[in-house]
Structure formats: structure tokens, C-alpha cells
PDB file of C-alpha atoms in Angstrom:
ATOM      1  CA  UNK A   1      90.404 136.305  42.452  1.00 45.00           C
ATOM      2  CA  UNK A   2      87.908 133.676  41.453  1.00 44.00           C
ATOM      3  CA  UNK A   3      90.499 131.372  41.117  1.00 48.00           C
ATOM      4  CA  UNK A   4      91.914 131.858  44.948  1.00 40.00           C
ATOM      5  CA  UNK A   5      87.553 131.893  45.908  1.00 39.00           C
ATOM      6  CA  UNK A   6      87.850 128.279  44.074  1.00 48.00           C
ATOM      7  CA  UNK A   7      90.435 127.125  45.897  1.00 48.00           C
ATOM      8  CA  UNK A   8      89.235 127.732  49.346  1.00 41.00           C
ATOM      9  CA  UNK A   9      85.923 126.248  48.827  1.00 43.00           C
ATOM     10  CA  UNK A  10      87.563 123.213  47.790  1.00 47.00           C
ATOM     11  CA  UNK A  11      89.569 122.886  50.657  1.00 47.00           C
ATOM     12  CA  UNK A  12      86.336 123.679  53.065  1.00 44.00           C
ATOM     13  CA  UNK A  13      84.193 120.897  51.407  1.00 46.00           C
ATOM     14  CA  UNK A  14      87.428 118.883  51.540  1.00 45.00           C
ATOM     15  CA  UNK A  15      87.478 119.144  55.404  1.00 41.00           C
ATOM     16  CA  UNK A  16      83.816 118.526  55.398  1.00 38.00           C
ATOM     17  CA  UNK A  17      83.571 115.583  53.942  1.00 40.00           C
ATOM     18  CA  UNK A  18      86.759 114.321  56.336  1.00 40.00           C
ATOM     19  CA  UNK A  19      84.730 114.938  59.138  1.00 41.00           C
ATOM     20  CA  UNK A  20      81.864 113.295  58.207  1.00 43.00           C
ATOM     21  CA  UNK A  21      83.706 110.225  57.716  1.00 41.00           C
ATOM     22  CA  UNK A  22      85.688 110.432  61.326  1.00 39.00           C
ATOM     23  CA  UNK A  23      84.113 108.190  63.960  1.00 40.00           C
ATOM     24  CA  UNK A  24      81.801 110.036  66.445  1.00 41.00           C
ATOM     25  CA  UNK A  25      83.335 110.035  70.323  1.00 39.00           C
ATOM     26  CA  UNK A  26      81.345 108.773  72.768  1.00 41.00           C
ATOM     27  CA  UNK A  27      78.985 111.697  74.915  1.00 39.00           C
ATOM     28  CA  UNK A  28      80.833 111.801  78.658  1.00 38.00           C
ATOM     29  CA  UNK A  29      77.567 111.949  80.507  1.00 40.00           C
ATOM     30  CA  UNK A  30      76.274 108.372  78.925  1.00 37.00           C
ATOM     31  CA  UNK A  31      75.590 106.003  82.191  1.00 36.00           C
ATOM     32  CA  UNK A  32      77.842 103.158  82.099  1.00 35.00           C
ATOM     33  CA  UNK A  33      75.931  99.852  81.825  1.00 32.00           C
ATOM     34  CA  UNK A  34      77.013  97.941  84.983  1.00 27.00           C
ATOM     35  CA  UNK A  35      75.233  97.584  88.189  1.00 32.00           C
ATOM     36  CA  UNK A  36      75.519 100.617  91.067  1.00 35.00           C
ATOM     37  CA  UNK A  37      77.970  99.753  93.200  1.00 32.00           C
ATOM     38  CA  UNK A  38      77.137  98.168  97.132  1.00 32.00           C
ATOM     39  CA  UNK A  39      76.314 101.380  99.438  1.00 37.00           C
ATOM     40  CA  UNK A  40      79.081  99.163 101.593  1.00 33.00           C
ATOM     41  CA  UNK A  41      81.367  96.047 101.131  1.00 33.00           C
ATOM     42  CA  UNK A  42      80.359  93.260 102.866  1.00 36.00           C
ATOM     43  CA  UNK A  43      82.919  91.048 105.150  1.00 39.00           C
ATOM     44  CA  UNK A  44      83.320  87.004 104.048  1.00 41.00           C
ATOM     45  CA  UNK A  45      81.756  84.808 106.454  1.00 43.00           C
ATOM     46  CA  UNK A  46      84.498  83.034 108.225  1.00 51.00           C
ATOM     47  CA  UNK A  47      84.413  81.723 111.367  1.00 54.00           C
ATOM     48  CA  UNK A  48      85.522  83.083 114.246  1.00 81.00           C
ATOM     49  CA  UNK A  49      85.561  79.899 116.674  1.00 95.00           C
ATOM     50  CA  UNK A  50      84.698  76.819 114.798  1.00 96.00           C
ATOM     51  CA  UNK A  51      87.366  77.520 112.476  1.00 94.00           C
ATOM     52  CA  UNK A  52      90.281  77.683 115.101  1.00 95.00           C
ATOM     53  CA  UNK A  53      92.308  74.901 116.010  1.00 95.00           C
ATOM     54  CA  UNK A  54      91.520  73.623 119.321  1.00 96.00           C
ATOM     55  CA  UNK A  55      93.637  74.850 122.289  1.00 94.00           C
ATOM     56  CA  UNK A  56      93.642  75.475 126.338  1.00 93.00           C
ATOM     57  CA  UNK A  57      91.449  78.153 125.724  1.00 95.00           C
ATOM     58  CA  UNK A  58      89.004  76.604 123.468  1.00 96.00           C
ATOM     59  CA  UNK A  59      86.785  75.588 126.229  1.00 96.00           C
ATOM     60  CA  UNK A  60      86.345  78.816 127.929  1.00 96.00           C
ATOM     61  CA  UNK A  61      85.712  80.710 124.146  1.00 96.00           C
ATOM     62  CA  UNK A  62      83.031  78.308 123.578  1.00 97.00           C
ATOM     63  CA  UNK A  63      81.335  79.190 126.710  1.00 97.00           C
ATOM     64  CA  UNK A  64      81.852  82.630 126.219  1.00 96.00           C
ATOM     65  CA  UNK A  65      80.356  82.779 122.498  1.00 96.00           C
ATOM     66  CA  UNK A  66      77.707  81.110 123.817  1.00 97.00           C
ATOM     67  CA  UNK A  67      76.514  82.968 126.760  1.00 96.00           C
ATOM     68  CA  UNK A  68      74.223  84.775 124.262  1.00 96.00           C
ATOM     69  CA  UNK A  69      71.328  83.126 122.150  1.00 96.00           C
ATOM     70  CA  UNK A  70      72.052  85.817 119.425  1.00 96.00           C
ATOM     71  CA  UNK A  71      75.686  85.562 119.792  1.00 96.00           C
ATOM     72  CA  UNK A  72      76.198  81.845 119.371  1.00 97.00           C
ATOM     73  CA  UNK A  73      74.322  81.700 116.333  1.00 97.00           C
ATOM     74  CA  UNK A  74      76.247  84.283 115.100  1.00 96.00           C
ATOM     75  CA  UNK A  75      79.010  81.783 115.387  1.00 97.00           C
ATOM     76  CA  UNK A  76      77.629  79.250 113.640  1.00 97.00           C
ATOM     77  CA  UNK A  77      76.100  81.625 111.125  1.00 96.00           C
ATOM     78  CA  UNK A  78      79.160  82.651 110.145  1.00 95.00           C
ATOM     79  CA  UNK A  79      80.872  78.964 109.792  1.00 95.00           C
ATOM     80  CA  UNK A  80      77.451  78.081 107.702  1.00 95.00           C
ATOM     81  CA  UNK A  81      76.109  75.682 110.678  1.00 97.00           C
ATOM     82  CA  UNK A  82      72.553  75.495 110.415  1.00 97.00           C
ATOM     83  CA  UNK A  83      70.966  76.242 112.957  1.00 98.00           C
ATOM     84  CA  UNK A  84      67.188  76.667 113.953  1.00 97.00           C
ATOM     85  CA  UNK A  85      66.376  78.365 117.141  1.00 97.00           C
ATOM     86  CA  UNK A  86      62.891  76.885 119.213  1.00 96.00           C
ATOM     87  CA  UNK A  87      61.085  78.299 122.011  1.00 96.00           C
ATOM     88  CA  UNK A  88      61.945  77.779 125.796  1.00 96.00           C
ATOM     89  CA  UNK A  89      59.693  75.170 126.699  1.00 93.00           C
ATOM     90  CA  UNK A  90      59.659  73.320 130.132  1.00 91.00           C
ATOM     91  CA  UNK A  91      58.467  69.809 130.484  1.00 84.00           C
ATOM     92  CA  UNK A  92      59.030  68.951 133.653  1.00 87.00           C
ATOM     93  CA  UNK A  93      60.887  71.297 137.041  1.00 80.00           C
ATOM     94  CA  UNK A  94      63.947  69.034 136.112  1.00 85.00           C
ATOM     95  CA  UNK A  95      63.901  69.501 132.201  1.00 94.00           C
ATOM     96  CA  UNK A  96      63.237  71.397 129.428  1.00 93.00           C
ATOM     97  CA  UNK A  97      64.789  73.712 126.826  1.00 93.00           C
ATOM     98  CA  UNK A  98      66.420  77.475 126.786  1.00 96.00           C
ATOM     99  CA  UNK A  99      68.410  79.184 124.711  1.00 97.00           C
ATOM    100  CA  UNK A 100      67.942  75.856 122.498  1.00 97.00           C
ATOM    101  CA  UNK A 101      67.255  75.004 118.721  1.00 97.00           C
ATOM    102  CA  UNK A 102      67.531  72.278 115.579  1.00 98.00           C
ATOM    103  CA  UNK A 103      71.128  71.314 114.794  1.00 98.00           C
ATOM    104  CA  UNK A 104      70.712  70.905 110.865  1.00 97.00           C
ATOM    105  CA  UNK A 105      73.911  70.732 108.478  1.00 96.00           C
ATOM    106  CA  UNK A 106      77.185  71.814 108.265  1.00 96.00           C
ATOM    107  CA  UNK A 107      77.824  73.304 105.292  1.00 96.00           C
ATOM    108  CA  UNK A 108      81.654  73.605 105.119  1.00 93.00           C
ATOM    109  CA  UNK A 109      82.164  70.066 105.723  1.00 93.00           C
ATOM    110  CA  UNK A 110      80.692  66.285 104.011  1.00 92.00           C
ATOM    111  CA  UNK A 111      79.917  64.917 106.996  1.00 94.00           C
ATOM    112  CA  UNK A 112      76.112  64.781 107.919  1.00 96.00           C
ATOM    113  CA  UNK A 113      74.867  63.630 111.637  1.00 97.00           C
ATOM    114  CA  UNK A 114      72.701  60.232 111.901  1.00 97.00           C
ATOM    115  CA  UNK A 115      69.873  61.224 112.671  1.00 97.00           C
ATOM    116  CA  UNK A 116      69.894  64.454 111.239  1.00 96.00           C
ATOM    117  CA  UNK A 117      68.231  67.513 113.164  1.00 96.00           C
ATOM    118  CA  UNK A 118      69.235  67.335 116.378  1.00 96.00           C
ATOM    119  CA  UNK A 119      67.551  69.402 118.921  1.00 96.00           C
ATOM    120  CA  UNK A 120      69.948  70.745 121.434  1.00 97.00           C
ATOM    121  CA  UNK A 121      71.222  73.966 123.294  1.00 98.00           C
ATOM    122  CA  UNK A 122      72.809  76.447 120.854  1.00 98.00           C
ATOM    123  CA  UNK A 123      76.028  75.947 123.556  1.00 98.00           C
ATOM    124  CA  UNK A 124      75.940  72.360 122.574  1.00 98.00           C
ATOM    125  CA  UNK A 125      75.792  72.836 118.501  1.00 98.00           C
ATOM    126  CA  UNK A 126      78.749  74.941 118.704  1.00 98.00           C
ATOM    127  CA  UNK A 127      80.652  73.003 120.990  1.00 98.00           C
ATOM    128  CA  UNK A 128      80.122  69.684 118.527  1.00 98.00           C
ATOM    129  CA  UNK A 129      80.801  71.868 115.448  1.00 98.00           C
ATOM    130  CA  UNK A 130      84.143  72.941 116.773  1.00 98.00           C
ATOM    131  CA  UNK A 131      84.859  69.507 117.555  1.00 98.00           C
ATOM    132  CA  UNK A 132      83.618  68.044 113.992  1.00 97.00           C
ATOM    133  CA  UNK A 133      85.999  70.517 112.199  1.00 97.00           C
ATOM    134  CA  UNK A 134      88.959  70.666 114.296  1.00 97.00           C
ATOM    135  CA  UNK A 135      89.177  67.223 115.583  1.00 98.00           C
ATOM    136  CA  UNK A 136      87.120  64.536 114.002  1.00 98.00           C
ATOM    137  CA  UNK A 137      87.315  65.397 110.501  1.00 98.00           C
ATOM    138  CA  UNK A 138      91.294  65.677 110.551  1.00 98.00           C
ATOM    139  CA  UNK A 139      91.807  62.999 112.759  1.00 98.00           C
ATOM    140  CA  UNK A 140      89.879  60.435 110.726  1.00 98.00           C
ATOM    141  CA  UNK A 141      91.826  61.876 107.248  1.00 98.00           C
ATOM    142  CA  UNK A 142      95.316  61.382 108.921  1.00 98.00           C
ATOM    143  CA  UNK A 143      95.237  58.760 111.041  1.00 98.00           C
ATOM    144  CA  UNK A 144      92.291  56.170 109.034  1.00 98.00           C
ATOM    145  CA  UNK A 145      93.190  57.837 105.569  1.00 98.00           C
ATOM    146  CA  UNK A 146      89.776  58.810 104.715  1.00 98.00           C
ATOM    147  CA  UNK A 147      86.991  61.493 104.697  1.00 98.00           C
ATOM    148  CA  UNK A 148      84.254  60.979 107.331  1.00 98.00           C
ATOM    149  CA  UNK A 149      80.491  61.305 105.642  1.00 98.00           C
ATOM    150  CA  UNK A 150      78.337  60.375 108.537  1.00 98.00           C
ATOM    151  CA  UNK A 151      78.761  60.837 111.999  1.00 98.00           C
ATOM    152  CA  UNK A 152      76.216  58.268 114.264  1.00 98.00           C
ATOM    153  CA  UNK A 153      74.451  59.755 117.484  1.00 97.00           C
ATOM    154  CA  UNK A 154      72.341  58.601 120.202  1.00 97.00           C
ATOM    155  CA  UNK A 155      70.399  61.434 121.137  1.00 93.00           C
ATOM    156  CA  UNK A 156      71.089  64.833 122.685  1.00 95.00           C
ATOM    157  CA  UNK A 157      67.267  65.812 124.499  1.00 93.00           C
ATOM    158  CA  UNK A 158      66.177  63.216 127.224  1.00 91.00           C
ATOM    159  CA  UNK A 159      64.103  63.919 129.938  1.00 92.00           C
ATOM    160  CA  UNK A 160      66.138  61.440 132.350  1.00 80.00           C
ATOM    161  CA  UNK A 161      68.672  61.083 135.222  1.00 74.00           C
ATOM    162  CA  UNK A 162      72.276  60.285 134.527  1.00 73.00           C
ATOM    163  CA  UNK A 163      73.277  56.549 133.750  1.00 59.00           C
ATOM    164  CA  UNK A 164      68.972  56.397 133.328  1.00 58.00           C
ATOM    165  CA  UNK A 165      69.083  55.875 137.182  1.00 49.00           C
ATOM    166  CA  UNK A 166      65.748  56.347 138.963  1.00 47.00           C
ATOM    167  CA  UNK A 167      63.849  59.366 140.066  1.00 50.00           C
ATOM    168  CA  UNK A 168      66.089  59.951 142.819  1.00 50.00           C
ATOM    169  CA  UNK A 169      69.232  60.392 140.854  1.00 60.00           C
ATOM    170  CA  UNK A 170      71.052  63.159 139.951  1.00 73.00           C
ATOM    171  CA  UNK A 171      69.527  65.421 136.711  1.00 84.00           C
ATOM    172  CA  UNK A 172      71.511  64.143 133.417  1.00 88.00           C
ATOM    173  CA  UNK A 173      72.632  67.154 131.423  1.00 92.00           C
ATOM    174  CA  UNK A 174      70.372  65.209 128.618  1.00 94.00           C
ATOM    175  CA  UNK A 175      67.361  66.864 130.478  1.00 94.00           C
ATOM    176  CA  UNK A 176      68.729  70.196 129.161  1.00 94.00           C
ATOM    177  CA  UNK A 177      69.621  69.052 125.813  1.00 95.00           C
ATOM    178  CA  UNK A 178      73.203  69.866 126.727  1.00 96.00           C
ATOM    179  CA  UNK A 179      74.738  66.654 125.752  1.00 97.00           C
ATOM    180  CA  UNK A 180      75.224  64.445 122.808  1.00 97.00           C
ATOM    181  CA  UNK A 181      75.925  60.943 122.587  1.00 98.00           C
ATOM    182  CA  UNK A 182      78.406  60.102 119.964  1.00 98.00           C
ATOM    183  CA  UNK A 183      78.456  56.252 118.721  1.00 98.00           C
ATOM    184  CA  UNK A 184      80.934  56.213 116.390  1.00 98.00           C
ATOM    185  CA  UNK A 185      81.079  57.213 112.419  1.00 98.00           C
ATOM    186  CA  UNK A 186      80.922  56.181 108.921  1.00 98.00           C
ATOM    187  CA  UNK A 187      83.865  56.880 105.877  1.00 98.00           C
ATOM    188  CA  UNK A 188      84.013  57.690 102.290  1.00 98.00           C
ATOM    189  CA  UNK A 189      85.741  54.357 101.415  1.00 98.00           C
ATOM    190  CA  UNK A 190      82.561  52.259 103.016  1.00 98.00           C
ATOM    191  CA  UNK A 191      84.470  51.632 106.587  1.00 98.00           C
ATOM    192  CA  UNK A 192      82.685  52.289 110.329  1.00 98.00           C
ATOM    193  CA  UNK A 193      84.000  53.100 113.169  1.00 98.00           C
ATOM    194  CA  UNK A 194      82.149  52.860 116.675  1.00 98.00           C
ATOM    195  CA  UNK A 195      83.021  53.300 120.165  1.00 98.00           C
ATOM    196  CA  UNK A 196      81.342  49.617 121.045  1.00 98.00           C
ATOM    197  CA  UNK A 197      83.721  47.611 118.697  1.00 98.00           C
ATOM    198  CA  UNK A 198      86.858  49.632 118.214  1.00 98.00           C
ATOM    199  CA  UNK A 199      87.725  51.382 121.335  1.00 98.00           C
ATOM    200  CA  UNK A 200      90.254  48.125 122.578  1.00 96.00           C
ATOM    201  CA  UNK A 201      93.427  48.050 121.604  1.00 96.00           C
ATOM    202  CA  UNK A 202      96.000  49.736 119.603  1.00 96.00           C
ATOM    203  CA  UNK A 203      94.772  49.685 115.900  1.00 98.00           C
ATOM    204  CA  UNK A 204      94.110  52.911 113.818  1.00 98.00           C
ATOM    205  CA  UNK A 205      90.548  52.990 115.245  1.00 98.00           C
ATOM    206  CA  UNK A 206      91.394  52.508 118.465  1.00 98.00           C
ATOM    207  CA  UNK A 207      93.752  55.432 118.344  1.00 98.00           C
ATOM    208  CA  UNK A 208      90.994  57.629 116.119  1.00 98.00           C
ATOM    209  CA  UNK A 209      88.657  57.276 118.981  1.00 98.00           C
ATOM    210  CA  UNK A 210      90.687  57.984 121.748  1.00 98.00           C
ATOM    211  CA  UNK A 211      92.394  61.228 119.845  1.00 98.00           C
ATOM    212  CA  UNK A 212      88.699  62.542 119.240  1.00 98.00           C
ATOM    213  CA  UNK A 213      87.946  61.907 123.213  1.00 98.00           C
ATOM    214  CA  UNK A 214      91.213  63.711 124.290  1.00 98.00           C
ATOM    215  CA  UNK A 215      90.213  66.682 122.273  1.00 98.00           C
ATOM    216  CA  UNK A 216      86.700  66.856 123.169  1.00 98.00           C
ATOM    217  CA  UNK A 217      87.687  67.151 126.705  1.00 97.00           C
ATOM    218  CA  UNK A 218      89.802  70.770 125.335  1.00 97.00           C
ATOM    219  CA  UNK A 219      86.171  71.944 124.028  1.00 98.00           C
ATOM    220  CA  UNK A 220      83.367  70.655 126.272  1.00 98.00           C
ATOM    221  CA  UNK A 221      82.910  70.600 129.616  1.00 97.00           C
ATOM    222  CA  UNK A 222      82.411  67.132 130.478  1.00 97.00           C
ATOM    223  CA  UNK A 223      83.726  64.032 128.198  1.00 98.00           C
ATOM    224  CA  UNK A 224      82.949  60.508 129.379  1.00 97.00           C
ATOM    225  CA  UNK A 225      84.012  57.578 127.653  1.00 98.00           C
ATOM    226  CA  UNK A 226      84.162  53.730 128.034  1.00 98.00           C
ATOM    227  CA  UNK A 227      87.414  54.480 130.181  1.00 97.00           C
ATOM    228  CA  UNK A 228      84.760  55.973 132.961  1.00 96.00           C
ATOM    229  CA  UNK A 229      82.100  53.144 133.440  1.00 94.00           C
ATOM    230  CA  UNK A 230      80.191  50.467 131.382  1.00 95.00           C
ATOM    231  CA  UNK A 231      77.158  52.657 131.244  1.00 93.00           C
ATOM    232  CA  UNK A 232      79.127  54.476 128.609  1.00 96.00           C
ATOM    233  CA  UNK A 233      81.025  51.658 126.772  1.00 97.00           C
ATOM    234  CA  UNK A 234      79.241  52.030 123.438  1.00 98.00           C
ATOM    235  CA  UNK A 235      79.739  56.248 123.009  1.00 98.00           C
ATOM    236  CA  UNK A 236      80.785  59.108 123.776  1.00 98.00           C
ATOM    237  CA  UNK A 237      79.083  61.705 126.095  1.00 97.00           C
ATOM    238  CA  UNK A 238      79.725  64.948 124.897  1.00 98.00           C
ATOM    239  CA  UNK A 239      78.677  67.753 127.646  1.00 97.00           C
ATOM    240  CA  UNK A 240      78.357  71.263 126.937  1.00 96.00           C
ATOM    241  CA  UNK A 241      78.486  72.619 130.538  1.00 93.00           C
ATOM    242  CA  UNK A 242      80.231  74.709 132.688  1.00 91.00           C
ATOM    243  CA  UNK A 243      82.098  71.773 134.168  1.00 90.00           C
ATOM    244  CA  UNK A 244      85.778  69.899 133.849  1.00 91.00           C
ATOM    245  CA  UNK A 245      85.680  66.311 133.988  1.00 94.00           C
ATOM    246  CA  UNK A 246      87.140  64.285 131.565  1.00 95.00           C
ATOM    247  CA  UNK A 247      87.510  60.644 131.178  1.00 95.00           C
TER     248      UNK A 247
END
């Protein structure tokens, strides 16, 4: 008997000592060390207009996206424009701002406006930022084989008539900050373009300048260009009104 009594307290300290040396499993209910998951996912921001290729209806969208302070900088929210938002203010009965702000940069594209900070209706900013993604930036990569890095303006606010005629004139959308006046624009490899010295003619430039025109008149509402009058034979004026002329 004490021999079978030795035996099976050998084999218990045996199994003892093998699970002393067997690796301890983790306890279930330790936390896991990673960050609590987002109550909800959010959505990429992608735009919704500036990032569509410019068609018939691109003219009408960008009014409609725009009949709304809060909805057109939505817009450009989503496409990262910048875009600061300033108080109705009117400076005259014939002009002043609403629904108006500072045009700062684009960040999905290189290309930075000279002069920077443009103040202009919201209707306006998207308008031009639909136009600088769809149409000037591609156009200037396929047809002059480079990137565009700075694109030259004359001014988008003035409290004037149209063609600066005298108080008797008609109001210039300028009055409303609802136009911009494009001059022309400057590339990666050190070239610039302008509307005063390259519109002529059937070079590269020429036909850059003239693409950019066609497709501005598919997103604003008035386009005039040195093909209308010699009051506009050094830029482009870019409208953003509920009008169709184009020229």
C-alpha cells in the first residue's frame, strides 16, 4: 500500500510542477488597447460639383448649389475651396455685397490666384472653381504641356458701371462682386500666357485661351472676351449671373 500511496503523489507533484511551467492565457475581460471606435463613419469629402466635368447642365447646377449661402459653401467645403464668408454690406443703392465672402485657396489643385483673396459672391467662387478644375487646369496640361501655378486677375468687387461708363450707364455685375476678370496665367516650366498678347492667331496659346472661354460660357452666365469689344481685349469677364451671353 505505501508503495501505490508513493506512486500517486509522485504523479500529482508531477502534474504540478507541469502546470506551473505552462504559459498563463490571457483573462477575456482585459480591454483591448486601441482607441473606441467612431460613434459613426464619416463620408470622404469629394465634391459634388466642382469635381464634375463640365456639361449643358453645368450652368444651371451652379446656380442651383448656389441659391443658398450655406449650401454653396458646402460645395466648396467639400472640394477643399477656401472660402470665408463676410457680412452683407451696401455701399451705395447700386452696389454692395450679399451672400458674399474671401475666395482663399484651392486646396486640390497648385494653382494659386494673383492676387490672392478675392472677395466675391459665394455664386462666383464656385462658378471659377469649377472652371479652374475642369477646364483651365486640363486644358493648359494637354494642349501647352504643362501645370498651371498662378492664375492672374483683375479684380472681382468694383463699385462701377459696365465698360467704366459714366453714372448713367448700366450697373456692371462688378458692383455685386459677381464677376472676375481673368488676364491670363502663369506655368510650371516659367511660360505666361495672357489674353492681351496671345489671344491672335492659331498657336497653342491662342487655342488654350479660346478653349477656356468656350467652356466658361457652359458654367457662367455671361463670358465676354476680346471677340466682343476692345474694352475687353486684355481678359476675360467671367459673370456669375443668371444670364446667357457668351462671346
Amino acid at each position: 500500500m505505501r508503495s501505490v500511496f508513493r506512486r500517486l503523489a509522485a504523479t500529482a507533484s508531477t502534474a504540478l510542477l507541469l502546470a506551473g511551467c505552462s504559459p498563463m492565457l490571457p483573462e477575456r475581460s482585459a480591454p483591448a488597447r486601441y482607441p473606441a471606435a467612431p460613434a459613426r463613419t464619416e463620408a470622404p469629402l469629394v465634391g459634388a460639383l466642382i469635381d464634375q466635368p463640365v456639361g449643358g447642365g453645368t450652368r444651371s447646377a451652379v446656380i442651383r448649389e448656389s441659391a443658398e449661402l450655406q449650401q454653396c459653401m458646402a460645395q466648396l467645403t467639400a472640394a477643399r475651396v477656401i472660402f470665408h464668408p463676410v457680412p452683407d454690406r451696401s455701399t451705395t443703392a447700386a452696389c454692395g455685397l450679399s451672400a458674399a465672402g474671401v475666395l482663399g485657396p484651392d486646396l486640390g489643385t497648385v494653382a494659386r490666384m494673383a492676387p490672392g483673396d478675392v472677395e466675391m459672391t459665394c455664386r462666383t467662387a464656385l462658378a471659377l472653381s469649377v472652371w479652374r478644375r475642369q477646364s483651365l487646369e486640363p486644358a493648359a496640361r494637354e494642349i501647352l504641356g504643362s501645370d498651371v501655378v498662378q492664375i492672374d486677375q483683375m479684380g472681382a468687387y468694383a463699385c462701377r458701371n459696365v465698360n467704366n461708363g459714366g453714372v448713367s450707364g448700366r450697373v456692371s455685375a462688378h458692383s455685386q462682386a459677381a464677376a472676375l476678370d481673368f488676364a491670363g496665367v502663369r506655368l510650371r516650366d516659367g511660360r505666361r500666357i495672357t489674353v492681351s498678347a496671345n489671344w491672335a492667331g492659331d498657336a497653342p496659346e491662342a487655342r488654350f485661351l479660346r478653349r477656356i472661354r468656350d467652356d466658361a460660357c457652359h458654367i457662367f452666365g455671361t463670358t465676354l472676351s476680346p471677340d466682343y469689344n476692345a474694352v475687353h481685349a486684355d481678359h476675360l469677364h467671367l459673370e456669375a449671373t443668371d444670364t446667357r451671353f457668351c462671346r
